Short mmCIF file of C-alpha atoms and ligand atoms in Angstrom, two decimals:
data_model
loop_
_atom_site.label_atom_id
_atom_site.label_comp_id
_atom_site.label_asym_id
_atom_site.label_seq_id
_atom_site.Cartn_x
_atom_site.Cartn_y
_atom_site.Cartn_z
CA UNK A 71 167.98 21.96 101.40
CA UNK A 72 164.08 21.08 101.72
CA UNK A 73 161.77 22.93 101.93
CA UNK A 74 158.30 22.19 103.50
CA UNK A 75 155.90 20.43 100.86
CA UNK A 76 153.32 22.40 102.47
CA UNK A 77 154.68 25.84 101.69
CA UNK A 78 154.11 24.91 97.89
CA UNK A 79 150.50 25.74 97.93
CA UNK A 80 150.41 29.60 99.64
CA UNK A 81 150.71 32.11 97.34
CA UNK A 82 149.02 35.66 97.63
CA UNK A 83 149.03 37.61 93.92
CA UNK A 84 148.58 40.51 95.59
CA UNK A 85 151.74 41.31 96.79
CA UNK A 86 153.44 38.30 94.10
CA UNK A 87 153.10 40.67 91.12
CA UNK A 88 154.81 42.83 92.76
CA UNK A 89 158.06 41.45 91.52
CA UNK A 90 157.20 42.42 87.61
CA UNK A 91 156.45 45.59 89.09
CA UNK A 92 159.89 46.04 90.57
CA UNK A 93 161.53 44.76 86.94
CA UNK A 94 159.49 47.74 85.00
CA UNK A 95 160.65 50.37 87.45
CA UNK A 96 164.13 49.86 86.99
CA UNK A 97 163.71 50.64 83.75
CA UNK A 98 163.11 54.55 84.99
CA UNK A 99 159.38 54.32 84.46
CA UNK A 100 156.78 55.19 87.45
CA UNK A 101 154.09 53.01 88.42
CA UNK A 102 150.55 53.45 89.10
CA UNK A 103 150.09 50.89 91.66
CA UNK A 104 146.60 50.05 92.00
CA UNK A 105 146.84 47.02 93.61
CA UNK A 106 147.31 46.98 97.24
CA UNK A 107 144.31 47.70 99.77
CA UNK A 108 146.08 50.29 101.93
CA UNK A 109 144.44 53.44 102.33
CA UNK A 110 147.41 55.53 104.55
CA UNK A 111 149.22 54.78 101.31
CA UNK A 112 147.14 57.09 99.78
CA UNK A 113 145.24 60.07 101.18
CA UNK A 114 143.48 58.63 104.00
CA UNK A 115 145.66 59.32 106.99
CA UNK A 116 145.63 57.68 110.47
CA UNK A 117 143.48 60.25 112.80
CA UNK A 118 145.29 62.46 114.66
CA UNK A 119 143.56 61.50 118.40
CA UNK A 120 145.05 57.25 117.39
CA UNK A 121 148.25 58.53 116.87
CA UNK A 122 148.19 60.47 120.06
CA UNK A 123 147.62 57.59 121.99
CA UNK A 124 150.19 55.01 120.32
CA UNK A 125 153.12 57.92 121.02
CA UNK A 126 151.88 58.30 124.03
CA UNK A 127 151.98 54.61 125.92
CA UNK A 128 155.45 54.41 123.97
CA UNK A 129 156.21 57.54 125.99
CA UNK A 130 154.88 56.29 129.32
CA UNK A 131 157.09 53.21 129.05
CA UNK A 132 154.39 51.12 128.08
CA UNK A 133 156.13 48.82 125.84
CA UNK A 134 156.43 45.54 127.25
CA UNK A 135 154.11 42.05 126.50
CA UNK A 136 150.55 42.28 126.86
CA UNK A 137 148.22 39.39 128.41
CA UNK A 138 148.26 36.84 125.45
CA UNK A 139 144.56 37.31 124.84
CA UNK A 140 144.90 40.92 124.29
CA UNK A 141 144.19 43.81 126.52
CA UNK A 142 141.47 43.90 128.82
CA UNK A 143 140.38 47.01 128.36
CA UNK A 144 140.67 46.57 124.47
CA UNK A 145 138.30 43.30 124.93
CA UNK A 146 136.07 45.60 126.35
CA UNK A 147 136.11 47.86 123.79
CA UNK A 148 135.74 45.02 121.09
CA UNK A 149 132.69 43.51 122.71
CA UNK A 150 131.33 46.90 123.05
CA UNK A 151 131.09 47.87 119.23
CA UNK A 152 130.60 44.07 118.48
CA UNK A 153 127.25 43.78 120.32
CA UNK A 154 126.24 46.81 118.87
CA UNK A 155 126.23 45.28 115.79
CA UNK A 156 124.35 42.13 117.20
CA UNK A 157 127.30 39.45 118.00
CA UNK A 158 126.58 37.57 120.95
CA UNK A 159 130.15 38.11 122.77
CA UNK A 160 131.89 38.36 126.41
CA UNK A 161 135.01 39.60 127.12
CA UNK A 162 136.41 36.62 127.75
CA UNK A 163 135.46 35.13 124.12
CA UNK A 164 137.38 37.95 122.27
CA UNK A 165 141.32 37.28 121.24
CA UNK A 166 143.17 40.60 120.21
CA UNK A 167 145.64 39.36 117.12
CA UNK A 168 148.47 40.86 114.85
CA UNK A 169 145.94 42.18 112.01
CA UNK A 170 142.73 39.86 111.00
CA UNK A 171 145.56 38.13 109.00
CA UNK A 172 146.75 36.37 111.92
CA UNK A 173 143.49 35.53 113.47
CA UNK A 174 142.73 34.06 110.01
CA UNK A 175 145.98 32.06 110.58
CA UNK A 176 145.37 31.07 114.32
CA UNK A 177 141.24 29.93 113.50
CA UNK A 178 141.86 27.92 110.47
CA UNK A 179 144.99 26.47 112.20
CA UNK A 180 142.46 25.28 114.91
CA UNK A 181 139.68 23.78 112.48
CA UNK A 182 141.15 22.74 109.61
CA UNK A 183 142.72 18.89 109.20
CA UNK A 184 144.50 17.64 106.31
CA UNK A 185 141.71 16.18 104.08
CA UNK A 186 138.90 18.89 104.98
CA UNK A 187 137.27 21.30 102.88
CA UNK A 188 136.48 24.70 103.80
CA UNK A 189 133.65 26.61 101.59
CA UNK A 190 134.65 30.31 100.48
CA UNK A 191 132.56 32.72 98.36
CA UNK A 192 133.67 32.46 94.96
CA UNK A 193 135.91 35.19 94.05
CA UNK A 194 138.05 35.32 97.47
CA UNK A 195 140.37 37.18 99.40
CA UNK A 196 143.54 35.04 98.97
CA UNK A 197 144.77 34.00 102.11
CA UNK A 198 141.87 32.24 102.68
CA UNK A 199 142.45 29.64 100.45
CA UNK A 200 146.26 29.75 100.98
CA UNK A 201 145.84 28.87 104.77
CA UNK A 202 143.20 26.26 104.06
CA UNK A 203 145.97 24.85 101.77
CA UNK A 204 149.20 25.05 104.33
CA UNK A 205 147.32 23.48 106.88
CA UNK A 206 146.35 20.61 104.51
CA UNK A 207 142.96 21.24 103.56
CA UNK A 208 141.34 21.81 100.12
CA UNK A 209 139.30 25.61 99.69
CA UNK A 210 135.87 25.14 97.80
CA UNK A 211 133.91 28.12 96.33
CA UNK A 212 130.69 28.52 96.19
CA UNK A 213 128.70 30.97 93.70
CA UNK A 214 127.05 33.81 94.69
CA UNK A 215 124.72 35.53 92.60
CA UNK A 216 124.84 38.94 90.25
CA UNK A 217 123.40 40.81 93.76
CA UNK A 218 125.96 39.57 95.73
CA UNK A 219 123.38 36.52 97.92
CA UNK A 220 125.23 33.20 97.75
CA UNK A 221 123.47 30.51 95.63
CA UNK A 222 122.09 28.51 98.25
CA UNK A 223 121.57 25.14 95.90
CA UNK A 224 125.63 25.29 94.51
CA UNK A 225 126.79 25.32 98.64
CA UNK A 226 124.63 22.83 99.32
CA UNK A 227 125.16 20.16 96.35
CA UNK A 228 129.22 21.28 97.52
CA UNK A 229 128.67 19.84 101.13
CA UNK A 230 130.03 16.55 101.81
CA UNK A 231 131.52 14.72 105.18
CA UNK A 232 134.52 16.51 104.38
CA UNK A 233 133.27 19.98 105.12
CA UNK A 234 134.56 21.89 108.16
CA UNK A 235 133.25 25.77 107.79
CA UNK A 236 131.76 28.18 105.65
CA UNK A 237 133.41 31.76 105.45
CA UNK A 238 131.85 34.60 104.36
CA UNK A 239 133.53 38.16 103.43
CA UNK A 240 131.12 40.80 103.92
CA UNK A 241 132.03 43.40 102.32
CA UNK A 242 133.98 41.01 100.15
CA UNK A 243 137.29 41.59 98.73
CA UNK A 244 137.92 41.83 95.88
CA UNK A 245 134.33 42.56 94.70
CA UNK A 246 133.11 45.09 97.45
CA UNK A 247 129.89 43.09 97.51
CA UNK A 248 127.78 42.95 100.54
CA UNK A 249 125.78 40.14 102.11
CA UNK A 250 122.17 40.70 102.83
CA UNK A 251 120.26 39.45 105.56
CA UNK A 252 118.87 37.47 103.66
CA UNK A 253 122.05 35.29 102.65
CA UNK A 254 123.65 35.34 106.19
CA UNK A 255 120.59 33.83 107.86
CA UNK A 256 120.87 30.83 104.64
CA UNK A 257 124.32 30.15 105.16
CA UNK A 258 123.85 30.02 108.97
CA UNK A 259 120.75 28.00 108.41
CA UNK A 260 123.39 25.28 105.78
CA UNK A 261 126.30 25.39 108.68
CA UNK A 262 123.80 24.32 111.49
CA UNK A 263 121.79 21.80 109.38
CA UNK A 264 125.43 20.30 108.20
CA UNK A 265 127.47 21.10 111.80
CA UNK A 266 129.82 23.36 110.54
CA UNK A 267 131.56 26.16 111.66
CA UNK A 268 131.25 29.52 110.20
CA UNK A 269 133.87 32.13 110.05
CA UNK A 270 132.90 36.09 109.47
CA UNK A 271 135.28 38.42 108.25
CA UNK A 272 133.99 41.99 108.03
CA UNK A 273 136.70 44.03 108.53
CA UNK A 274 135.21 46.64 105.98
CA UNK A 275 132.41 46.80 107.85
CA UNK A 276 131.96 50.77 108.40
CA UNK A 277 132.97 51.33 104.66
CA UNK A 278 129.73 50.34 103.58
CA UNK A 279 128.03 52.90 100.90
CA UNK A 280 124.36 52.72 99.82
CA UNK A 281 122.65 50.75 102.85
CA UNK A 282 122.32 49.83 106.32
CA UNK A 283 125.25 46.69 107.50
CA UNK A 284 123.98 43.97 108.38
CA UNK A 285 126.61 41.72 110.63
CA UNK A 286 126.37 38.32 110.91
CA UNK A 287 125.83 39.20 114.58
CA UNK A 288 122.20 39.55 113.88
CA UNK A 289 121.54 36.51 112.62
CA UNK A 290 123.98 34.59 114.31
CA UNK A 291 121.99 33.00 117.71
CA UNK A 292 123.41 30.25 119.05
CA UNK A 293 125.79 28.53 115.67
CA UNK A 294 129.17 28.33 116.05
CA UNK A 295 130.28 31.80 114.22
CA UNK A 296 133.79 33.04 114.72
CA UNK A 297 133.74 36.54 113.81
CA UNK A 298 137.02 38.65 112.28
CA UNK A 299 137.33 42.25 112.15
CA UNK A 300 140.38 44.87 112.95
CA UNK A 301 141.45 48.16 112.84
CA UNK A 302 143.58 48.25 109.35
CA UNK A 303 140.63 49.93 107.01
CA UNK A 304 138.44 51.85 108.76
CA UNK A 305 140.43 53.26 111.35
CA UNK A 306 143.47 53.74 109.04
CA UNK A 307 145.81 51.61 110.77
CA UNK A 308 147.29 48.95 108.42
CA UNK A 309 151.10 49.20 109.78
CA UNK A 310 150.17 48.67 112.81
CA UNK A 311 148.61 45.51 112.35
CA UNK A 312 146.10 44.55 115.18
CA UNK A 313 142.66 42.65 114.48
CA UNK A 314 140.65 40.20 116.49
CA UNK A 315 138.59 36.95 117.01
CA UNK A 316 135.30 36.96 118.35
CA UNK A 317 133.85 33.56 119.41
CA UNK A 318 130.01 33.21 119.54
CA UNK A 319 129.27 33.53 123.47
CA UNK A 320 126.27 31.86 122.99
CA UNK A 321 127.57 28.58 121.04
CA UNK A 322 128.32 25.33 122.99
CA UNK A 323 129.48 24.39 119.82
CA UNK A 324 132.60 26.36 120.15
CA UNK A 325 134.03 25.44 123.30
CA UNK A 326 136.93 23.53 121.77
CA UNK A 327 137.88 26.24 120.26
CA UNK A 328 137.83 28.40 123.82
CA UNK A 329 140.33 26.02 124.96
CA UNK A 330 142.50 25.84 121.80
CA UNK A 331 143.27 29.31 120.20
CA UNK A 332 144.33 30.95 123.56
CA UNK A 333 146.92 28.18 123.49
CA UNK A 334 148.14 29.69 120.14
CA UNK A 335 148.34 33.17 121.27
CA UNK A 336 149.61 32.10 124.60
CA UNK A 337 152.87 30.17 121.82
CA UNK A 338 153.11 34.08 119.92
CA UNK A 339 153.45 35.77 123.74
CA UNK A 340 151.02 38.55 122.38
CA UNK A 341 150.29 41.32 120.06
CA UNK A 342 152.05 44.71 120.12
CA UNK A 343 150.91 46.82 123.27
CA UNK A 344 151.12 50.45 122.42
CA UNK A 345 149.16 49.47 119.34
CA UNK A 346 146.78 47.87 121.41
CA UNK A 347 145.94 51.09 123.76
CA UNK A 348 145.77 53.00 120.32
CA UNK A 349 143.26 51.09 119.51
CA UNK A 350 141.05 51.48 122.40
CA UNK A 351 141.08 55.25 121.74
CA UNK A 352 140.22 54.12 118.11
CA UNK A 353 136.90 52.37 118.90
CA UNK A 354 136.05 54.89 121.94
CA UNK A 355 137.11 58.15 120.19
CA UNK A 356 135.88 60.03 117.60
CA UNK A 357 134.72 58.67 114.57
CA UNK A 358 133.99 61.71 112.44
CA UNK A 359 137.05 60.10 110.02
CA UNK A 360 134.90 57.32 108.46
CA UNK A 361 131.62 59.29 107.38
CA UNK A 362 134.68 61.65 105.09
CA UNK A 363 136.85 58.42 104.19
CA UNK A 364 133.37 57.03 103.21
CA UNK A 365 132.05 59.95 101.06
CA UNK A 366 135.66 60.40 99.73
CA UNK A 367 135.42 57.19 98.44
CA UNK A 368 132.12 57.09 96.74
CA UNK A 369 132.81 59.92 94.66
CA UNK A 370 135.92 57.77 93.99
CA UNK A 371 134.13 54.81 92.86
CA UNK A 372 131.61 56.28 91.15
CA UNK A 373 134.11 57.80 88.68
CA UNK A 374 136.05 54.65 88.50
CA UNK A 375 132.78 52.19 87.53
CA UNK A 376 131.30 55.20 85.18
CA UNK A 377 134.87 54.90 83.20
CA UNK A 378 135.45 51.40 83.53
CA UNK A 379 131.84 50.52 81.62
CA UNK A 380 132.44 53.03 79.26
CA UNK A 381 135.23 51.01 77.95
CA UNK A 382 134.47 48.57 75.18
CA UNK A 383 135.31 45.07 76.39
CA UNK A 384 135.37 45.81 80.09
CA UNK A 385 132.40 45.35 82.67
CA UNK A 386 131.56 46.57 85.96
CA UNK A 387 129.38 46.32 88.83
CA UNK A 388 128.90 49.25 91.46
CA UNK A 389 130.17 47.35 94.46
CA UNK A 390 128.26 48.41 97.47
CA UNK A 391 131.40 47.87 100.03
CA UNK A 392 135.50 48.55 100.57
CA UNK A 393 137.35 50.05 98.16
CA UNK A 394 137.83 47.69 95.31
CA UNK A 395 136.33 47.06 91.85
CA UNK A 396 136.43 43.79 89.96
CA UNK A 397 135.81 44.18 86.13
CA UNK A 398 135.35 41.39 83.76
CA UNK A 399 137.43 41.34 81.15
CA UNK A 400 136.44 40.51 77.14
CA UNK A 401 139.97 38.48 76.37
CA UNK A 402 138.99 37.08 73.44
CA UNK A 403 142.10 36.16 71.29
CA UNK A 404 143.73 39.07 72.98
CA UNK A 405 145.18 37.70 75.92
CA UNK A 406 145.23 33.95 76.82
CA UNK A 407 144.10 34.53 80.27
CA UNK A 408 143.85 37.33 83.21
CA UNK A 409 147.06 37.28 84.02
CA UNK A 410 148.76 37.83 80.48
CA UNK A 411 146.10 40.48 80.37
CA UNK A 412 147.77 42.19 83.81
CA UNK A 413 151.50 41.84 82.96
CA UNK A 414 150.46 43.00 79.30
CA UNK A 415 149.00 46.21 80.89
CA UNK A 416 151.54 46.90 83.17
CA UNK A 417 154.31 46.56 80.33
CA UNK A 418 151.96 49.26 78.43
CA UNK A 419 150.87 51.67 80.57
CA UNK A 420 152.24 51.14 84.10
CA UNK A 421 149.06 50.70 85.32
CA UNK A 422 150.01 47.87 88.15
CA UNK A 423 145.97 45.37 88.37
CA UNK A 424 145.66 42.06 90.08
CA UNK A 425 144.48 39.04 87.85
CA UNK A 426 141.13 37.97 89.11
CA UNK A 427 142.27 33.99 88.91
CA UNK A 428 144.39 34.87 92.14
CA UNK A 429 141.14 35.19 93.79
CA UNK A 430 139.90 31.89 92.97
CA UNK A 431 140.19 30.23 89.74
CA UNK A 432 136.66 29.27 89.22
CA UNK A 433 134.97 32.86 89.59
CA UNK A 434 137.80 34.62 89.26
CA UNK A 435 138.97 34.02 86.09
CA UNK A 436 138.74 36.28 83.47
CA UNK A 437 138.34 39.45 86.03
CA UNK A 438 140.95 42.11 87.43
CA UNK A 439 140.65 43.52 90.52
CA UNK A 440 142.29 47.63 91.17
CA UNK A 441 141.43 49.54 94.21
CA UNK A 442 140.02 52.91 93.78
CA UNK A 443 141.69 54.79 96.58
CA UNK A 444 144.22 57.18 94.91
CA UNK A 445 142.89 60.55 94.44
CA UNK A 446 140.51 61.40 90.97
CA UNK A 447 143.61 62.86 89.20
CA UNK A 448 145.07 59.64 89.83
CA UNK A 449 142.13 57.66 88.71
CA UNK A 450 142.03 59.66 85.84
CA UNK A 451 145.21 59.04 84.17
CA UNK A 452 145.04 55.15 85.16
CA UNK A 453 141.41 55.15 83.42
CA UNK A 454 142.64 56.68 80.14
CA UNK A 455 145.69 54.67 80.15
CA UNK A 456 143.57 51.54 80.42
CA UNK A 457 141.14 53.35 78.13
CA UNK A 458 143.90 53.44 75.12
CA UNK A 459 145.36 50.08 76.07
CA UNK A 460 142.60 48.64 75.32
CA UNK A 461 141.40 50.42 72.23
CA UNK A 462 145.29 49.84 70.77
CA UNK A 463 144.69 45.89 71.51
CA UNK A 464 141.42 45.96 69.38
CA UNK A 465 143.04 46.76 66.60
C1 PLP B 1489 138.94 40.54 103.60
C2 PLP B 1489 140.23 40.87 104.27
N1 PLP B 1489 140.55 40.28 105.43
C3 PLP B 1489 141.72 40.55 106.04
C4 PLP B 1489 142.64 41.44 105.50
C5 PLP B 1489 143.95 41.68 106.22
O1 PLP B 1489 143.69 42.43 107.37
P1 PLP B 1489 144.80 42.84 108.42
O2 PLP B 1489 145.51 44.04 107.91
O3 PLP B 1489 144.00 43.14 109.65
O4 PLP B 1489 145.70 41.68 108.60
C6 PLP B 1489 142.35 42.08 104.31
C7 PLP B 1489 143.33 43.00 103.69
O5 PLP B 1489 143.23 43.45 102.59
C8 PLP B 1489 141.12 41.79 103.67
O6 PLP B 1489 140.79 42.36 102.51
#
């Protein structure tokens, strides 16, 4: 039977590989999967007072649809934290969604026509491009320098009439890098100048290590910024899957967009409920969790980029953000590419990587991306397992 031509182009490595994966463990070996971005997989556990709250609405009977725009109570809540960090927002321009995932779905399903470009920092977090691509549109990326600020001059010489938004990923995954200031404010400055629309996800924005975060909030004024975040990272809640859209109160600019997304979470009925009253309790609780997931995982990425650039052939920068690290990789006549280099190391060692070309082929290539969340005994053996592969391939 046929299948939609415009399936062909989604694809998302980091849950693709796992298929090779599978095919190693039935031989009887054990993994050390290092590629998924789920902390309560590990040992960061949802806090006690969220879980409280989700058994208890499921207790109370509370278990039936929510208003399509989320909660009101939760839109509250949202616009509460969000202002804090500077976004212009009223309750009534916030959109409660199944995980940012499907608020990534809903706003590039509203923007994007087939024939339009969308500009994404250049290595990406997958989906991005993959939704771009579904809906018929062609992802662009744009270089950003060694310090993480975009390169102003590469966005703008890849502007044409095509061009329908910028996105930025602060911190970005997969290279934990964080967006200054500095680089928001030019980006915003490029998307008014060339009337485009900007979309903001900073869903790791409390897992943030050496500085102050800077949200796009504070630079935003009155351009049309649609701002993602949820609760899967920092308040441990990645099964659960609820996120959010936040449209710029204070952009005219976006009031197509008021119309048109509520009329795609009006088509999905709504998100789950109890997880929506959980997560009230999640942004009005205690938040004592993130300063320890935060310090747990410094020490953890410390020891991972000390290790990594100790290894002949490998690279790494200290990312300053989330809870992923993004080597380069010396492939020489090794390996043809980053993905032989992946497989190649998971047949070896069981150490399961992502090949950096699955965030973007242009800055991407040549890269791998692992997430440092296990614990440092963990970390350890995947480090000297890499360590050895590597040194064995030398030879
Ligand atoms: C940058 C970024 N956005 C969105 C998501 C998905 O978020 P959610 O679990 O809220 O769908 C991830 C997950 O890894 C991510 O890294």
């Amino acid at each position: 039977m046929k299948v939609s031509d415009r399936t062909s182009g989604v694809e998302y490595v980091i849950r693709d590989i796992i298929s090779y994966a599978r095919k190693y463990e039935s031989t009887g070996k054990q993994i050390i999967y290092l590629n998924i971005g789920d902390p309560v997989k590990y040992d960061f556990k949802t806090p006690d007072h969220i879980k409280a709250a989700l058994i208890d609405a499921v207790t109370k009977d509370q278990n039936y649809y929510a208003e399509s725009e989320g909660l009101p109570e939760l839109r509250k809540a949202i616009v509460e934290k969000e202002s804090q960090k500077g976004f212009p927002l009223a309750d009534s321009d916030v959109l409660v969604t199944n995980g940012v995932s499907e608020g990534l779905d809903m706003t590039l399903a509203s923007i994007v026509d087939p024939g339009t470009e969308v500009l994404m920092p250049g290595p990406y977090y997958p989906p991005y491009a993959s939704y771009v691509k579904f809906y018929g549109g062609k992802p662009i990326e744009f270089k950003l320098y060694e310090d993480g600020r975009p390169d102003v001059e590469d966005v703008s010489s890849k502007i044409n009439s095509k061009s329908r938004a910028i996105c930025i990923i602060s911190p970005n995954n997969p290279t934990g890098e964080v967006f200054d200031r500095k680089g928001l404010q030019q980006l915003i400055d490029i998307a008014i100048e060339h009337n485009l629309y900007v979309i903001c996800d900073e869903i790791y924005d409390n897992i943030v290590f050496d500085e102050q975060f800077t949200s796009i909030g504070r630079v935003a004024s009155d351009a049309p910024v649609i701002l993602l975040n949820g609760f899967s990272k920092g308040y441990l809640m990645t099964g659960w899957r609820c996120g959010y859209i936040c449209l710029n109160s204070d952009s005219r600019k976006l009031d197509g967009l008021r119309e048109n997304v509520p009329k795609l979470a009006r088509v999905r009925i709504s998100s789950n409920l109890p997880v929506q009253i959980a997560a009230i309790q999640a942004l009005r609780g205690p938040q004592d969790h993130i300063i320890e997931m935060v310090q747990k995982l410094r020490k953890r990425r410390d020891y991972v980029v000390k290790r990594l650039n100790s290894i002949n052939g490998i690279s790494c920068k200290l990312p300053r953000g989330a809870f992923y690290v993004f080597p380069k990789i010396e492939l020489e006549h090794r390996w043809n590419d980053d993905r032989e280099f992946v497989l190649d190391l998971l047949n070896s060692t069981g150490v399961l990587a992502v090949q950096g070309s699955g965030f973007g082929r242009e800055f991407g290539a040549g890269h791998f991306r692992i997430v440092y969340l296990p614990p440092e005994n963990v970390l350890e053996e995947a480090m000297d397992k890499l360590e050895i592969f590597i040194s064995k391939s030398s030879k």
